mmCIF file of C-alpha atoms in Angstrom:
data_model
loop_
_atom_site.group_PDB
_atom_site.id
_atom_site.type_symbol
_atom_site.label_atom_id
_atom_site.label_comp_id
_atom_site.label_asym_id
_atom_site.label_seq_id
_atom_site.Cartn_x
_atom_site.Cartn_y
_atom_site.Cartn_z
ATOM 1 C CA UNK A 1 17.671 9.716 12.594
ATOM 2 C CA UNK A 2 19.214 11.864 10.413
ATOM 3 C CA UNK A 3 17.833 15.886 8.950
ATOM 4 C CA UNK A 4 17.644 14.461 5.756
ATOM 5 C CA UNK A 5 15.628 11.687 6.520
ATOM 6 C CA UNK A 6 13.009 13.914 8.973
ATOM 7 C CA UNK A 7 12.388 16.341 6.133
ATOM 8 C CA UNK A 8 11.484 13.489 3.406
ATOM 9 C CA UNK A 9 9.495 11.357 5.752
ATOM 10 C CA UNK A 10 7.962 14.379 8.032
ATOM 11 C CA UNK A 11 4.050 14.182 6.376
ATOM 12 C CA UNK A 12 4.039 10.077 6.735
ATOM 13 C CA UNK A 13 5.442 10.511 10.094
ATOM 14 C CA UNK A 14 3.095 12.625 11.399
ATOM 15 C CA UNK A 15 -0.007 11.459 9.546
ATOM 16 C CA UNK A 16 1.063 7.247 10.826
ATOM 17 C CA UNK A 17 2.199 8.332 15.080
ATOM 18 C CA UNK A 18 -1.172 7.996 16.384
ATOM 19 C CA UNK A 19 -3.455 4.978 17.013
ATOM 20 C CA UNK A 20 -4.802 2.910 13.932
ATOM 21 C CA UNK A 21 -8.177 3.973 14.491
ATOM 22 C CA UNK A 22 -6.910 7.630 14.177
ATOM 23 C CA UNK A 23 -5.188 7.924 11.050
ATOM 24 C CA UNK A 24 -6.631 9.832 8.358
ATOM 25 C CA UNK A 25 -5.911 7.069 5.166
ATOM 26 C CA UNK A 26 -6.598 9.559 2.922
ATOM 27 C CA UNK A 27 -3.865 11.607 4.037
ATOM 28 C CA UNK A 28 -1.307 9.436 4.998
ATOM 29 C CA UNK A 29 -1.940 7.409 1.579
ATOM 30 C CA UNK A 30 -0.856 10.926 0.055
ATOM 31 C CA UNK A 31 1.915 11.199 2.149
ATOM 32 C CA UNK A 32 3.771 8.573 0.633
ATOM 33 C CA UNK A 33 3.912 10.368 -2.452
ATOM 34 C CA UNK A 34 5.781 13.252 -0.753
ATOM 35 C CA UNK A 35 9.265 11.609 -1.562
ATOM 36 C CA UNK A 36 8.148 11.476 -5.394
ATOM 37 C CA UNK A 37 6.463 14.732 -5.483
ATOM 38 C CA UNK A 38 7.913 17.039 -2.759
ATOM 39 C CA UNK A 39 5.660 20.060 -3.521
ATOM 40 C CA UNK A 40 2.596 17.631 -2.946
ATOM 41 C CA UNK A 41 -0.357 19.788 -1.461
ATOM 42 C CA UNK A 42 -2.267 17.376 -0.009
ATOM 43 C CA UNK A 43 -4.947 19.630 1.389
ATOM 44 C CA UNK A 44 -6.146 19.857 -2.487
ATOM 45 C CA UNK A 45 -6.538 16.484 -2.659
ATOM 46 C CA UNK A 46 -8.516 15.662 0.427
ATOM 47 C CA UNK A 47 -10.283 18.983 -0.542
ATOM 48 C CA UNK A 48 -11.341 16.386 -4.672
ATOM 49 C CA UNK A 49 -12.192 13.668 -2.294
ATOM 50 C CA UNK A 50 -14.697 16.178 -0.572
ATOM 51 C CA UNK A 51 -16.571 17.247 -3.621
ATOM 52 C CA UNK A 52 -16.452 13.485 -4.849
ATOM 53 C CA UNK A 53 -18.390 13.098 -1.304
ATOM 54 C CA UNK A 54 -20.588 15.758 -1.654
ATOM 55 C CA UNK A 55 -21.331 14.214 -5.303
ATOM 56 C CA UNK A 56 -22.788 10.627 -3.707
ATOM 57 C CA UNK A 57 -24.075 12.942 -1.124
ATOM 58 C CA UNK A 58 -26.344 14.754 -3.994
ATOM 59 C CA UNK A 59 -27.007 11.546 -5.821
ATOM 60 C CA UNK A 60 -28.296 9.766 -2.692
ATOM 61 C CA UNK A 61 -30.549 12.335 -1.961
ATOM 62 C CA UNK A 62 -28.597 13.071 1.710
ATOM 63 C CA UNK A 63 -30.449 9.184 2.794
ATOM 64 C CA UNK A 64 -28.579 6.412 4.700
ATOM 65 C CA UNK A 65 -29.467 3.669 2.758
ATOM 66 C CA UNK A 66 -26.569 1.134 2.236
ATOM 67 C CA UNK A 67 -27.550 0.106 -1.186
ATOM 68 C CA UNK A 68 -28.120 3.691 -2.672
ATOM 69 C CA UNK A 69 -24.789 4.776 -1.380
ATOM 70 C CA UNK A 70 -23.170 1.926 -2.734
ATOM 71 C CA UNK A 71 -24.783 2.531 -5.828
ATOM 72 C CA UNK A 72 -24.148 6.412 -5.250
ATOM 73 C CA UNK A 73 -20.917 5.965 -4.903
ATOM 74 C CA UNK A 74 -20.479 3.941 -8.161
ATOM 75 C CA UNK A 75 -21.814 5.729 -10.187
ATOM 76 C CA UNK A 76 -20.208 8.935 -9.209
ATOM 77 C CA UNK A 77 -16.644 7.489 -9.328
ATOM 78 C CA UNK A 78 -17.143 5.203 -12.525
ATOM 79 C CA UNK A 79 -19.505 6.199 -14.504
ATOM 80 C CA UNK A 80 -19.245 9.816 -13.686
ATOM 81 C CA UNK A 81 -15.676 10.439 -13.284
ATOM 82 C CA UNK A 82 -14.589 7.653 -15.486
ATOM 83 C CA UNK A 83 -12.143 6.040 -12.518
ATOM 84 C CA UNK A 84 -10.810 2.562 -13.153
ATOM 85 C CA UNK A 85 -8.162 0.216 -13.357
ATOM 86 C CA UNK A 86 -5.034 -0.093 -14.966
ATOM 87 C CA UNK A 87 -5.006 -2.933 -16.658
ATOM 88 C CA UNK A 88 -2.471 -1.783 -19.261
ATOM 89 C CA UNK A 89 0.131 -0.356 -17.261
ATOM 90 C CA UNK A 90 -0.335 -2.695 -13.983
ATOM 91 C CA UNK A 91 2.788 -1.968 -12.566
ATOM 92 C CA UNK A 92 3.540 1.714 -13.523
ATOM 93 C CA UNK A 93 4.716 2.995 -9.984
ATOM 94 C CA UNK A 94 1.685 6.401 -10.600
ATOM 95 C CA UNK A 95 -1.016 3.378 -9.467
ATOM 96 C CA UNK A 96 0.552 3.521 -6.038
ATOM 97 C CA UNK A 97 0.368 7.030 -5.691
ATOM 98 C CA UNK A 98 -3.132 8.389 -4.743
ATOM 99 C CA UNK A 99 -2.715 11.907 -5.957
ATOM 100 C CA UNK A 100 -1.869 10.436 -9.688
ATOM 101 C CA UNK A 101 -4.749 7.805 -9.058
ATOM 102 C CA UNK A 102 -7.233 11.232 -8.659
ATOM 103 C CA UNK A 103 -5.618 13.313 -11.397
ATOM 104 C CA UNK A 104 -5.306 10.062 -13.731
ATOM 105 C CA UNK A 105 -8.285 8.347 -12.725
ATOM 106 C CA UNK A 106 -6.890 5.156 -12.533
ATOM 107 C CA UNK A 107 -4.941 2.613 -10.217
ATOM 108 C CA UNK A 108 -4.648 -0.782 -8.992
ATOM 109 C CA UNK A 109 -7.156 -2.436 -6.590
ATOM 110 C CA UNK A 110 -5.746 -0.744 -3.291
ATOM 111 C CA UNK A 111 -5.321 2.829 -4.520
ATOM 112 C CA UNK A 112 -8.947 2.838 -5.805
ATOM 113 C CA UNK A 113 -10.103 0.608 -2.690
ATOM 114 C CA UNK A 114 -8.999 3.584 -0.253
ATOM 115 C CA UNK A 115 -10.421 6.288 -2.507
ATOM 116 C CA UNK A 116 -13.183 4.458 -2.554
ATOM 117 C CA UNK A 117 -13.145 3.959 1.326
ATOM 118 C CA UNK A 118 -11.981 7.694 1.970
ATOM 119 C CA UNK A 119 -14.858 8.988 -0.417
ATOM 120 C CA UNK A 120 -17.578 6.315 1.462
ATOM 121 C CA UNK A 121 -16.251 7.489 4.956
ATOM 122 C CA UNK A 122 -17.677 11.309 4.038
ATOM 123 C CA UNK A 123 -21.121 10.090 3.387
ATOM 124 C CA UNK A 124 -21.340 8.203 6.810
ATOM 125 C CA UNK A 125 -20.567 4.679 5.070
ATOM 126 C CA UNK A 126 -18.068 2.634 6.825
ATOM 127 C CA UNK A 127 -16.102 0.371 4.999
ATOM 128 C CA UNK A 128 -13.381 -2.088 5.830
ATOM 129 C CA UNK A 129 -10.243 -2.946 3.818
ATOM 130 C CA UNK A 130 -9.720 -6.262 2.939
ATOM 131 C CA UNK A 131 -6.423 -7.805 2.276
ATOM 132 C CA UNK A 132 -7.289 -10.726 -0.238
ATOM 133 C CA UNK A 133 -4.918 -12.711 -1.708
ATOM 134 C CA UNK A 134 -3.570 -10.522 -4.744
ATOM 135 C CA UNK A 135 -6.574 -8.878 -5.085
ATOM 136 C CA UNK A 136 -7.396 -5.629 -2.444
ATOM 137 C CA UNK A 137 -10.681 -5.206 -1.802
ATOM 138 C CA UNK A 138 -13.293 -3.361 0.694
ATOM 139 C CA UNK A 139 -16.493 -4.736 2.446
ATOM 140 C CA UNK A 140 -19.419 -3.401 5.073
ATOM 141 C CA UNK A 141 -20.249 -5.414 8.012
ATOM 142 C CA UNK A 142 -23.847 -4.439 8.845
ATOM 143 C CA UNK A 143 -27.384 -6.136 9.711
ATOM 144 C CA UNK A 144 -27.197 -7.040 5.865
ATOM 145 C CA UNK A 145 -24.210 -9.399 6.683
ATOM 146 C CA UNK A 146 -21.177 -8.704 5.146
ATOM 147 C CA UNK A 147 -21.233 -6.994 1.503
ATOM 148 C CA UNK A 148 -17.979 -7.330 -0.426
ATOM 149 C CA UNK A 149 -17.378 -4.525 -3.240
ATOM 150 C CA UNK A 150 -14.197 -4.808 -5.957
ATOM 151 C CA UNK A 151 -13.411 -0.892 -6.941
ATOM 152 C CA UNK A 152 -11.201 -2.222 -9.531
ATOM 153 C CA UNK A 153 -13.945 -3.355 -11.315
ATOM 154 C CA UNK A 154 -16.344 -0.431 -10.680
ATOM 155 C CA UNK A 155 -17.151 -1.197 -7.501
ATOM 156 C CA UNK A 156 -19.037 -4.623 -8.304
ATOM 157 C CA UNK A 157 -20.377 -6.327 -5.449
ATOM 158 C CA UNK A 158 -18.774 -9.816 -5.465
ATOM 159 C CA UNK A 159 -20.753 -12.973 -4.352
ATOM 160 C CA UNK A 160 -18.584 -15.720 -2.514
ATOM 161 C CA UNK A 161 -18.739 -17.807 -5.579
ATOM 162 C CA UNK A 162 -17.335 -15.322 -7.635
ATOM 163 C CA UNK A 163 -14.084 -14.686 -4.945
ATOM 164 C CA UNK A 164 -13.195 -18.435 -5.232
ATOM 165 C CA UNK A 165 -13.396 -18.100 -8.905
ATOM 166 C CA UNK A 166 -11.096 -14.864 -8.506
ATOM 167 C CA UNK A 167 -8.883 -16.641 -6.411
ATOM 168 C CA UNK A 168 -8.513 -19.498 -8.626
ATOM 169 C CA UNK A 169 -7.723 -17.284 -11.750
ATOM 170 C CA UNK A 170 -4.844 -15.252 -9.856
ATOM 171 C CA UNK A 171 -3.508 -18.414 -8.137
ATOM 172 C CA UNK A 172 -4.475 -20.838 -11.042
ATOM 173 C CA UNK A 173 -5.927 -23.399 -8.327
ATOM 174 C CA UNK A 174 -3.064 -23.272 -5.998
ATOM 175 C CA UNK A 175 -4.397 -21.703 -3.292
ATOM 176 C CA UNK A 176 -7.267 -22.523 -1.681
ATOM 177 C CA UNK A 177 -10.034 -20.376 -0.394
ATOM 178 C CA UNK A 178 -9.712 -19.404 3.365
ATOM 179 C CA UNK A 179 -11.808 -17.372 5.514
ATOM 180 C CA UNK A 180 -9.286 -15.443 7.031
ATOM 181 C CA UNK A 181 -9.340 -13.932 3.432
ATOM 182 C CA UNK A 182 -12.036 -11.562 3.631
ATOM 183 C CA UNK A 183 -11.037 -10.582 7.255
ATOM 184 C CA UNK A 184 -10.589 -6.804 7.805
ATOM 185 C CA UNK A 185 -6.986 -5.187 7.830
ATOM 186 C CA UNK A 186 -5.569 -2.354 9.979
ATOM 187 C CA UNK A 187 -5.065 1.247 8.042
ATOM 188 C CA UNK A 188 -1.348 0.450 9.175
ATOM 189 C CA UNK A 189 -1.714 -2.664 7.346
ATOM 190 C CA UNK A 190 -3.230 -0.946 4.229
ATOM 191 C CA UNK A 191 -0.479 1.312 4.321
ATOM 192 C CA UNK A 192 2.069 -1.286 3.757
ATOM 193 C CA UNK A 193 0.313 -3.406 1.614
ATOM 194 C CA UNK A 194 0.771 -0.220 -0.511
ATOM 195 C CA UNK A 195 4.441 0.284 -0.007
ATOM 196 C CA UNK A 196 5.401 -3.342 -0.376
ATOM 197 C CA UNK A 197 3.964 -2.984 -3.912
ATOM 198 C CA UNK A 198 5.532 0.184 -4.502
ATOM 199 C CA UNK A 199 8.723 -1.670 -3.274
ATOM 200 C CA UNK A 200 8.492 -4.439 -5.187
ATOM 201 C CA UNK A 201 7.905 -2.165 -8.293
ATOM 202 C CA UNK A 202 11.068 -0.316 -7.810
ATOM 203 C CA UNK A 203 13.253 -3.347 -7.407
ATOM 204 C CA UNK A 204 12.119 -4.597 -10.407
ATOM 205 C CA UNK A 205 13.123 -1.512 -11.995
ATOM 206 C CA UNK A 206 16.448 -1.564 -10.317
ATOM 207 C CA UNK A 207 15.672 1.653 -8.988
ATOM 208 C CA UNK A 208 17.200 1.361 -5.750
ATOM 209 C CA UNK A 209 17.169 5.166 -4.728
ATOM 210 C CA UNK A 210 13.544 5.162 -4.671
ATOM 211 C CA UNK A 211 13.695 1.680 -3.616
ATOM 212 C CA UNK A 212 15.131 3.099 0.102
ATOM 213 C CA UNK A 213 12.791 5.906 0.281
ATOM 214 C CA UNK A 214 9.899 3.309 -0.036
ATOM 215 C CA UNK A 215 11.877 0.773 3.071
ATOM 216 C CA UNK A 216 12.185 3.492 5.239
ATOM 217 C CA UNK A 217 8.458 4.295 5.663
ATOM 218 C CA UNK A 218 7.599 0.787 6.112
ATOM 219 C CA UNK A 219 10.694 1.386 8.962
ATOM 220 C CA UNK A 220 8.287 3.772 10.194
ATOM 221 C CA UNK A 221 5.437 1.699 10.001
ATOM 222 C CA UNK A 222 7.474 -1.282 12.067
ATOM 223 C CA UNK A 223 10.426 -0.199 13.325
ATOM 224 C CA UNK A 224 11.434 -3.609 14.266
ATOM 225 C CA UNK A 225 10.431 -5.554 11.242
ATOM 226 C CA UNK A 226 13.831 -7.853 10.631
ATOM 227 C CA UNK A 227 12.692 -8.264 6.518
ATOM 228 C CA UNK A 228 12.666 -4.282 6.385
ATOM 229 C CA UNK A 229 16.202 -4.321 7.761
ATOM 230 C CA UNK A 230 17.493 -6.676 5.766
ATOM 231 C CA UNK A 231 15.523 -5.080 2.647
ATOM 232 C CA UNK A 232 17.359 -1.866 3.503
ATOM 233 C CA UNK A 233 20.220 -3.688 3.826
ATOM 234 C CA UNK A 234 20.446 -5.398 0.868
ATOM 235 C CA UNK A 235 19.543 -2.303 -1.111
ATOM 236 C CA UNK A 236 22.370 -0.276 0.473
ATOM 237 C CA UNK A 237 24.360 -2.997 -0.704
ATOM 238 C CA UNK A 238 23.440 -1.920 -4.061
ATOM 239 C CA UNK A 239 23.830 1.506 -3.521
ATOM 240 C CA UNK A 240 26.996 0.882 -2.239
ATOM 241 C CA UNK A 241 26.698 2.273 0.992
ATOM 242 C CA UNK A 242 28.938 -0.326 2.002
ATOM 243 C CA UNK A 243 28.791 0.454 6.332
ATOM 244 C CA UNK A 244 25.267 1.270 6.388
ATOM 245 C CA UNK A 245 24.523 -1.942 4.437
ATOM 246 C CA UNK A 246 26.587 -3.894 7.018
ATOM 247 C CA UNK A 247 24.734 -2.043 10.102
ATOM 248 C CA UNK A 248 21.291 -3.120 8.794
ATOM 249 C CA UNK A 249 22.589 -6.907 7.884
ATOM 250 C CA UNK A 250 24.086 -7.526 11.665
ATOM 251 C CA UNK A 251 21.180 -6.392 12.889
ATOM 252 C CA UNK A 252 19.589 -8.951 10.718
ATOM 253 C CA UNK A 253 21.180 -11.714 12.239
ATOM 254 C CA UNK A 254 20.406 -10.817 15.512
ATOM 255 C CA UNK A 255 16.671 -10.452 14.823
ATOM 256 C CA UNK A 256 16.268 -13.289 12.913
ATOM 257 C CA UNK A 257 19.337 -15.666 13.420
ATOM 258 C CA UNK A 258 17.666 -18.980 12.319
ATOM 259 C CA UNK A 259 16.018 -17.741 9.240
ATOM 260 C CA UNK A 260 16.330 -19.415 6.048
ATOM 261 C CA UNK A 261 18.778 -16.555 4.323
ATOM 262 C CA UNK A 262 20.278 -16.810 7.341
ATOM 263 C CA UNK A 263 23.842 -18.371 6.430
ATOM 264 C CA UNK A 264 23.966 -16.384 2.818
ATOM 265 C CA UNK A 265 23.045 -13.206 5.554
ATOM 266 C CA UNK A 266 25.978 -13.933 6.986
ATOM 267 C CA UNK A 267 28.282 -14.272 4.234
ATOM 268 C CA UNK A 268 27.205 -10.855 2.859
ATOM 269 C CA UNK A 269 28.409 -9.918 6.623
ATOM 270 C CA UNK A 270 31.365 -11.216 6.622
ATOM 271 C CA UNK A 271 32.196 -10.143 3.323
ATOM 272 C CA UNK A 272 30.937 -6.493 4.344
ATOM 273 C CA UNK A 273 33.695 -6.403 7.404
ATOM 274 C CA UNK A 274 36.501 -7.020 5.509
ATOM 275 C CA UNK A 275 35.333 -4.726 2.844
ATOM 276 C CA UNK A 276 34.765 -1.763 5.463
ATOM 277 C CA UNK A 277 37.908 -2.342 7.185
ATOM 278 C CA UNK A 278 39.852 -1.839 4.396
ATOM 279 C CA UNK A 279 37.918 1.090 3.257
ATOM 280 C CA UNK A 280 38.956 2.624 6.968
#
């Protein structure tokens, strides 16, 4: 692992190398910012999610009531602070970033869905992110049964009725309601839930720089995930980093040898060797 690579991934490293149930999301949501914005102080922004806290703290009246902090909560970060989604700049890569999502006040479903989370978690509510279909959203599992809240949409609490419909709308009736679609996801998972949109948001740009930056902390995340080698890969490719590219497609084929870009894999390999060779 190269100096270069320690320095620009340091923060994610540090805030991801511990067990799920120990990482901070707040901070290691910020972290992944710290390639775009290498000053980031992410102290001052855990320190705005604090006073958003001890806002719905206030408003609640310091009580443990589920409903009131919900409703605490809502009305703090919506109607208060004016957060919400993006709807006319979906894919502008600031959604991904939490620290633009607080100074902006505005994101996609998963950047508001952890501040949402991270602010809930400081009043003593614990809430669970949920990986739905195109969709991110968070829910509480309690004596209440499970209560599913959409912070893209100011934190409405959405009946199961109203999912299917959701699902239907994004999917236009091509996917069909599961269960396994409101079950909770690892902070690990969150993590690159948020990367792989950040990825895919990059790649559409053809901004393949950034692009790498974004593959190798989901490299951190799973070190061994064959479609993150081959993602690297391929954008080294187009970086023209013609020997790392290669290194990162073998390894490709030996993870995944009987996938279905298997044979065009190894074309790109083939074609790679020759191309190194002579380069040597």
């Amino acid at each position: 692992m190269n100096s270069k690579f320690i320095i620009q991934n340091s923060a994610f490293l540090q805030a991801v190398q511990c067990p799920d149930e120990e990482i901070d999301l707040g901070r290691a949501s910020l972290a992944i910012a710290h390639a775009e914005y290498p000053d980031l102080d992410i102290g001052s922004y855990l320190a705005r999610m604090d006073h958003l806290a001890a806002a719905v703290q206030g408003r609640a009246g310091g009580g443990t009531d589920l409903y009131r902090l919900i409703a605490a909560i809502n009305y703090t970060l919506f109607n208060v602070e004016g957060f919400c989604g993006n709807r006319d700049d979906y894919y502008d890569p600031k959604n991904s970033f939490l620290n633009e999502v607080i100074e902006r006040k505005q994101g996609i479903p998963i950047t508001l869905s952890v501040l949402y989370m991270e602010v809930a978690r400081r009043v003593g509510l614990e809430l669970q992110g949920v990986g739905f279909p195109g969709h991110f959203l968070v829910k509480h599992v309690g004596q209440e049964g499970e209560i599913v809240i959409d912070p893209f949409h100011q934190g409405e609490v959405r009946s199961m009725e109203e999912l299917e419909d959701m699902l239907d709308e994004l999917y236009r009736g091509k996917l069909v309601f599961q269960p396994e679609f409101l079950f909770p996801i690892s902070k690990k998972q969150i993590l690159r839930r948020m990367l792989n949109n950040l990825k895919a948001i990059y790649l559409r740009q053809g901004d393949f720089v950034r692009s790498l930056t974004v593959v190798e902390r989901l490299l951190i995340l799973e070190p061994n995930s064959a479609q993150e080698i081959r993602d690297r890969g391929i954008v080294y490719l187009k970086l023209e980093c013609f020997a790392q590219a290669l290194e990162d497609l073998e390894s490709y084929i030996r993870l995944s040898s009987h996938a279905d870009d298997a044979a065009e894999i190894r074309e790109q390999v083939v074609s790679l060797r020759k191309l190194v060779t002579q380069m040597h």
